[in-house]
Short mmCIF file of C-alpha atoms in Angstrom, two decimals:
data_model
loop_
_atom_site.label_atom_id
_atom_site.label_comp_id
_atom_site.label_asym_id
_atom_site.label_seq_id
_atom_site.Cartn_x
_atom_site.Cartn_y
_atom_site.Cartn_z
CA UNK A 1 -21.36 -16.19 5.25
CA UNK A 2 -23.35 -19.46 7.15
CA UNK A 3 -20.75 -21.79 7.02
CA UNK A 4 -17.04 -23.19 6.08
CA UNK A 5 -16.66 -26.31 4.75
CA UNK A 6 -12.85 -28.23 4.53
CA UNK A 7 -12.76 -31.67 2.94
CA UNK A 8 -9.41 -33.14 2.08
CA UNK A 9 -9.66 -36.35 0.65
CA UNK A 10 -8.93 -38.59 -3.13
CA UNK A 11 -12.75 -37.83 -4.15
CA UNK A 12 -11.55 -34.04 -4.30
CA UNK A 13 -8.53 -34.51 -5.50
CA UNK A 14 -10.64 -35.81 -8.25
CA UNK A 15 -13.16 -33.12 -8.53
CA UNK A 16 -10.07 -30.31 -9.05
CA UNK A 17 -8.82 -32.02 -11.96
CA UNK A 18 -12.09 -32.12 -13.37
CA UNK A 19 -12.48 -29.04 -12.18
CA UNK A 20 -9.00 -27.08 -13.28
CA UNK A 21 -9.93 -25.52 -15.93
CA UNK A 22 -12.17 -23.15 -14.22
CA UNK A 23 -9.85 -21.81 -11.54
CA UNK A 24 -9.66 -17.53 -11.75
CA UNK A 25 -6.06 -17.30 -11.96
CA UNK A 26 -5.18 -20.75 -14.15
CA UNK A 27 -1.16 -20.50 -14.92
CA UNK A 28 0.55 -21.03 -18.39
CA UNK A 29 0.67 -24.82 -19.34
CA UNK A 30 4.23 -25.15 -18.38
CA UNK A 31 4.16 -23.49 -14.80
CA UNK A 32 0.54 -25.43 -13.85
CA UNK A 33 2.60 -28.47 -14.46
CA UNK A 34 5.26 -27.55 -12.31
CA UNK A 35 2.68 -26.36 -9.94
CA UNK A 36 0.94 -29.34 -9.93
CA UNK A 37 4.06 -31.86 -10.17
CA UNK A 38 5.90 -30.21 -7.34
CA UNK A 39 2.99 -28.60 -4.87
CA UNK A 40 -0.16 -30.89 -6.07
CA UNK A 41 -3.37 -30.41 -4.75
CA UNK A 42 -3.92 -32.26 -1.35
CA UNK A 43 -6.59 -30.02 0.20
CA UNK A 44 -9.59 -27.77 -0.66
CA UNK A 45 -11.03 -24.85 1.45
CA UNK A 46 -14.82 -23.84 0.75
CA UNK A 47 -16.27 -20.57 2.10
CA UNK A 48 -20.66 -21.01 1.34
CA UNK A 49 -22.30 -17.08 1.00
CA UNK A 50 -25.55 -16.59 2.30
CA UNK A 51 -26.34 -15.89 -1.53
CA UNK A 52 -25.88 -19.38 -1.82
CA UNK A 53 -22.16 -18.89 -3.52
CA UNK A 54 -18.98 -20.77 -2.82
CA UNK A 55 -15.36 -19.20 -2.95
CA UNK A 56 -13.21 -22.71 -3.44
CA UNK A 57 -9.54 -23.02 -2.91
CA UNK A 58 -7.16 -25.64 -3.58
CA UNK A 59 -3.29 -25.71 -2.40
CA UNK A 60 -1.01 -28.26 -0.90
CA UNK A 61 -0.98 -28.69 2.76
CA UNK A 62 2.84 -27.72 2.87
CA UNK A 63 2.36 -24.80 1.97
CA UNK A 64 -0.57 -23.13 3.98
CA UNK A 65 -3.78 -25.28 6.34
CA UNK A 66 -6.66 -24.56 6.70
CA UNK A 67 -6.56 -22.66 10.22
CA UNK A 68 -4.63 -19.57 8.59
CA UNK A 69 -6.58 -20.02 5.18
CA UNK A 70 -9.78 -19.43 7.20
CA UNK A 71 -7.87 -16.35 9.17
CA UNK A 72 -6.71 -14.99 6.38
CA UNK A 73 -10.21 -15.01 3.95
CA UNK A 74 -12.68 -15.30 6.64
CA UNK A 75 -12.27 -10.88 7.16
CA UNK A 76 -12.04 -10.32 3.43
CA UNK A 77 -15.08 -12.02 2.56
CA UNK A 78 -17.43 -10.73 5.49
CA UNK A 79 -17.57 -7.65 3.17
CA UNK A 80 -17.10 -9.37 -0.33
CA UNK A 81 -21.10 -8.04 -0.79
CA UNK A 82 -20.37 -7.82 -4.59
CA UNK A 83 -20.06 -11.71 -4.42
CA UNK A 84 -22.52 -12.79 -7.61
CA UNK A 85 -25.47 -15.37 -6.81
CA UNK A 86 -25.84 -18.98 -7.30
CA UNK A 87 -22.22 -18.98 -8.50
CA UNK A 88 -18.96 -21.07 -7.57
CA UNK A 89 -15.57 -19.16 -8.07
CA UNK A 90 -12.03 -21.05 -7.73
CA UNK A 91 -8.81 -20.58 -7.22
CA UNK A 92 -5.48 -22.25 -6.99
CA UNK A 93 -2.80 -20.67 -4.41
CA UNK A 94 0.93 -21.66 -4.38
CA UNK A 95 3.40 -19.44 -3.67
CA UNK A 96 6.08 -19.94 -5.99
CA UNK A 97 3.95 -18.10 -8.95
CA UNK A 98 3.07 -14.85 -8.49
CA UNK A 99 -0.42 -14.86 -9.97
CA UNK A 100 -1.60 -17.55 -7.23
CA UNK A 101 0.28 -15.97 -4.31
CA UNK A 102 -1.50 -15.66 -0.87
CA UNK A 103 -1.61 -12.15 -1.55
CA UNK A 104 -2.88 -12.11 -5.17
CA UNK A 105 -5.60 -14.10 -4.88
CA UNK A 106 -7.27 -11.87 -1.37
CA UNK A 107 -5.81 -8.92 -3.59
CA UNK A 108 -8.09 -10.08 -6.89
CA UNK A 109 -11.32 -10.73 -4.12
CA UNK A 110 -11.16 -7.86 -2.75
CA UNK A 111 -10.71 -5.89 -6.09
CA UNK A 112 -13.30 -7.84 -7.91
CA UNK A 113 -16.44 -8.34 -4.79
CA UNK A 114 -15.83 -5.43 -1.95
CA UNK A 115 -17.76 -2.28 -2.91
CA UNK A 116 -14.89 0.48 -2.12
CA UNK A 117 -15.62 3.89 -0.86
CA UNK A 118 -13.50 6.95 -1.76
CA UNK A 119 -12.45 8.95 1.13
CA UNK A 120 -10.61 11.56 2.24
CA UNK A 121 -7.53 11.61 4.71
CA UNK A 122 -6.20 14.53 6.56
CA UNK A 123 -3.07 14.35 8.76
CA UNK A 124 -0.57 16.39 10.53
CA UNK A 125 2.86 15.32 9.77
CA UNK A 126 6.05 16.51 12.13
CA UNK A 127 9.68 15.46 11.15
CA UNK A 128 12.88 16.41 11.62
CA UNK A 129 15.08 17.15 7.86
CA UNK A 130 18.52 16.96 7.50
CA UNK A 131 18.98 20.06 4.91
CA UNK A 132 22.28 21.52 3.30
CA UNK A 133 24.44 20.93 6.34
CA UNK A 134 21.26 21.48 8.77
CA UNK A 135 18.62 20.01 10.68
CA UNK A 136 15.27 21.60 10.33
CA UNK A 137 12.35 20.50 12.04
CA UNK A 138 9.00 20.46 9.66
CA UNK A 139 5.31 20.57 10.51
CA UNK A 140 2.32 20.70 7.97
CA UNK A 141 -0.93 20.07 7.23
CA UNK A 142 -1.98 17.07 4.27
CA UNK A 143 -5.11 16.77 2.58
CA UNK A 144 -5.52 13.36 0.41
CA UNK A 145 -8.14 11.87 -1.41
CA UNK A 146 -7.91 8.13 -1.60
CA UNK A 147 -9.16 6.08 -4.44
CA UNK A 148 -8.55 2.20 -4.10
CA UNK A 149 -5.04 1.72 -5.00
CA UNK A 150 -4.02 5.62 -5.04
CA UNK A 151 -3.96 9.26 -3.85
CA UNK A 152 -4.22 12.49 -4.94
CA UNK A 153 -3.94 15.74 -2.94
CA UNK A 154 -1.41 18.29 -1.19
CA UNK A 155 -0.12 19.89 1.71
CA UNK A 156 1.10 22.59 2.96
CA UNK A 157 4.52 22.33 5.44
CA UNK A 158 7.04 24.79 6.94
CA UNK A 159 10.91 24.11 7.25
CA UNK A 160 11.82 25.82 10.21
CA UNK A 161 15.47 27.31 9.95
CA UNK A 162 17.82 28.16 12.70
CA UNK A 163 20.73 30.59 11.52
CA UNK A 164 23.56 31.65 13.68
CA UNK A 165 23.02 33.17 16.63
CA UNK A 166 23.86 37.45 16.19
CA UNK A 167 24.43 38.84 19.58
CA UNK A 168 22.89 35.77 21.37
CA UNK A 169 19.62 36.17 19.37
CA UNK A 170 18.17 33.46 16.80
CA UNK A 171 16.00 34.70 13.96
CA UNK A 172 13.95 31.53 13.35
CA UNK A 173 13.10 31.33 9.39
CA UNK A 174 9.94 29.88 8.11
CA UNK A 175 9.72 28.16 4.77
CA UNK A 176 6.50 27.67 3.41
CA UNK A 177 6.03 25.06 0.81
CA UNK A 178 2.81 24.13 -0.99
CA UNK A 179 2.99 20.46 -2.53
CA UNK A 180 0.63 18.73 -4.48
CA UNK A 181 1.02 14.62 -3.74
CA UNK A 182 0.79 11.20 -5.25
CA UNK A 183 0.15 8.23 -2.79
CA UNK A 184 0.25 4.88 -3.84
CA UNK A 185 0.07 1.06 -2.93
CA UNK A 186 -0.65 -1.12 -5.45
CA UNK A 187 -1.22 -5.02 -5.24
CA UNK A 188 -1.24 -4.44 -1.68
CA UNK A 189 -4.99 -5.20 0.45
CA UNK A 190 -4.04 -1.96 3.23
CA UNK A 191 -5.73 0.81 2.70
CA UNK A 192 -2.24 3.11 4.05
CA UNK A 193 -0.64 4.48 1.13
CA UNK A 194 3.37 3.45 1.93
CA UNK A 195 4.54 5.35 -1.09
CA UNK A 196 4.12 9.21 -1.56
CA UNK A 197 6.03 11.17 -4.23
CA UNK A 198 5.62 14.92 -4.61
CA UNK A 199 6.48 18.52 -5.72
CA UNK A 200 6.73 21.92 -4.08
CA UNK A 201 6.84 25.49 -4.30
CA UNK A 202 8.47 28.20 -1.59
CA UNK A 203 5.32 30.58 -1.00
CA UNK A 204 7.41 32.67 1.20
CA UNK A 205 6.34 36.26 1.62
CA UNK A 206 9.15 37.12 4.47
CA UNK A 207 13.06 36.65 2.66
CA UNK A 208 14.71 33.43 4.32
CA UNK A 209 17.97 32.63 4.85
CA UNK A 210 18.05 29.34 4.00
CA UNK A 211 16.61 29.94 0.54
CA UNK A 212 16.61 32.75 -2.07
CA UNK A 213 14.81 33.25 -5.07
CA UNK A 214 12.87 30.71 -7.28
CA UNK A 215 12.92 27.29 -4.83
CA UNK A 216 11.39 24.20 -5.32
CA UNK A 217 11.14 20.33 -3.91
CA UNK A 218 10.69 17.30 -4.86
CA UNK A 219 11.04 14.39 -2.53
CA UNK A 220 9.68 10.54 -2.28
CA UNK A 221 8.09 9.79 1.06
CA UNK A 222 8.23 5.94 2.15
CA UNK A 223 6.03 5.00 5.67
CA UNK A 224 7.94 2.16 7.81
CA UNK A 225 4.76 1.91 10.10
CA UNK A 226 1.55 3.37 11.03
CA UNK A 227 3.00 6.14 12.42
CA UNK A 228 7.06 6.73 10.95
CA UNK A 229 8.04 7.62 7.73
CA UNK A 230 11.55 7.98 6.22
CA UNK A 231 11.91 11.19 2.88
CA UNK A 232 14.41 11.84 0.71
CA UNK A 233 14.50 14.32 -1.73
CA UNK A 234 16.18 17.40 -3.11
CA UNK A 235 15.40 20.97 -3.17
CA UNK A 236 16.56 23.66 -5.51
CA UNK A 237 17.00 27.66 -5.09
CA UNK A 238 18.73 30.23 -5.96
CA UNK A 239 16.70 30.11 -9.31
CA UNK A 240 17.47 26.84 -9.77
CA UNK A 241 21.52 27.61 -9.51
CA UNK A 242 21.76 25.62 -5.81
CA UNK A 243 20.62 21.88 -5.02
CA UNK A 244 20.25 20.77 -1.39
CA UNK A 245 19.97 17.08 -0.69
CA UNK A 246 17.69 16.32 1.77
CA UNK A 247 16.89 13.32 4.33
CA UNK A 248 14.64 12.84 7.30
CA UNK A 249 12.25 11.20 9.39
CA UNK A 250 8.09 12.15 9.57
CA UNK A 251 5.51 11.41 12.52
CA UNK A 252 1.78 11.03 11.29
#
């Protein structure tokens, strides 16, 4: 990208209702007229590409300026190399609609003109569950691969189980689950997956005392930073006969 241009005067005011019809994300004729009665078009933001393209955008100067317009796209488009040649693309933002929301719009740019790259994501999540009337801590290992609005992979994590002490000793159990997992974000431009559902299986070898017989999990995993995640979920044993609610906190 060479330059930014930012011209707000009546001669453009002009050009975008000449030019209206050939905005990306044009609303139904009832809403554009509410769009353009209540938030009308004062200003117009133009990002030039070396490939001697423009990325236009109109929107009312009560709404957003052009300092945080230029903060907000300047990033995106750096790596927008999919941008097509010789070619002028438009939109309209306003937030009251969702389709030409701040977010949309960098969402449908980034979609459309940066090249994405699967990859693959390992972490080591610690937590602490609150299980059946317990807490047990868990550690594991997750393996995901990330495609551009979704995840797909597993892990492997151990509920650690303290039973009573017998004669002052404590028998720590180990509870082995293998999960396969679905990450998701959709609509969203960050690359961290915020939701995670998924399902387990008890591999135990060694009897536990927490669990007995056929057990499974399923639980929805919901990240509240970088770093902290809040899960909720249930697990089953006993052959199914035996539900445990569970809640807790993970550390990435």
């Amino acid at each position: 990208m060479k330059r930014i241009l930012f011209v707000s005067c009546l001669a453009m005011l002009c050009a975008f209702q000449a030019s209206a019809q050939a905005v990306e994300n044009k609303l139904s004729t009832s809403n554009q007229e509410w769009l353009d009665r209540d938030w009308p078009v004062t200003d117009t933001l133009v990002f030039d590409f070396p490939n001697e393209s423009k990325l236009v955008l109109y929107f009312n100067n009560t709404e957003f300026n052009v300092e945080e317009l230029t903060e907000e796209f300047e990033p995106l488009l750096r790596k927008a190399t999919n941008f097509p040649e010789f070619t002028t693309i438009a939109y309209r933002l306003g937030e009251n609609f969702p389709s030409t929301g701040l977010k949309h719009v960098k969402y449908q740019l980034e979609k459309k003109y940066i090249p994405y790259i699967d990859s693959l994501e390992m972490t080591f999540p610690v937590g602490l569950d609150y299980t059946g009337g317990d807490f047990t801590p868990v550690v594991g290992f997750r393996a995901l691969v990330n495609w551009r609005n979704f995840s797909l992979g597993g892990s492997i994590t151990n509920t650690v189980y303290f039973p009573e002490r017998i004669e002052n000793n404590v028998k720590v159990n180990s509870n082995w689950f293998a999960n396969a997992e679905f990450a998701w974000e959709f609509g969203n431009l960050e690359r961290s997956r915020r939701n995670i559902f998924g399902v387990g299986y008890l591999i135990n070898e060694n009897k536990s005392q927490l669990f007995s017989g056929t057990t499974m999990q399923a639980y929805y995993n919901r990240k509240l930073s970088k770093n902290i995640s809040i899960q909720v979920g249930v697990i089953s044993t006993e052959n199914f006969k035996t539900f445990y609610p569970t809640v807790g906190i993970r550390f990435w």
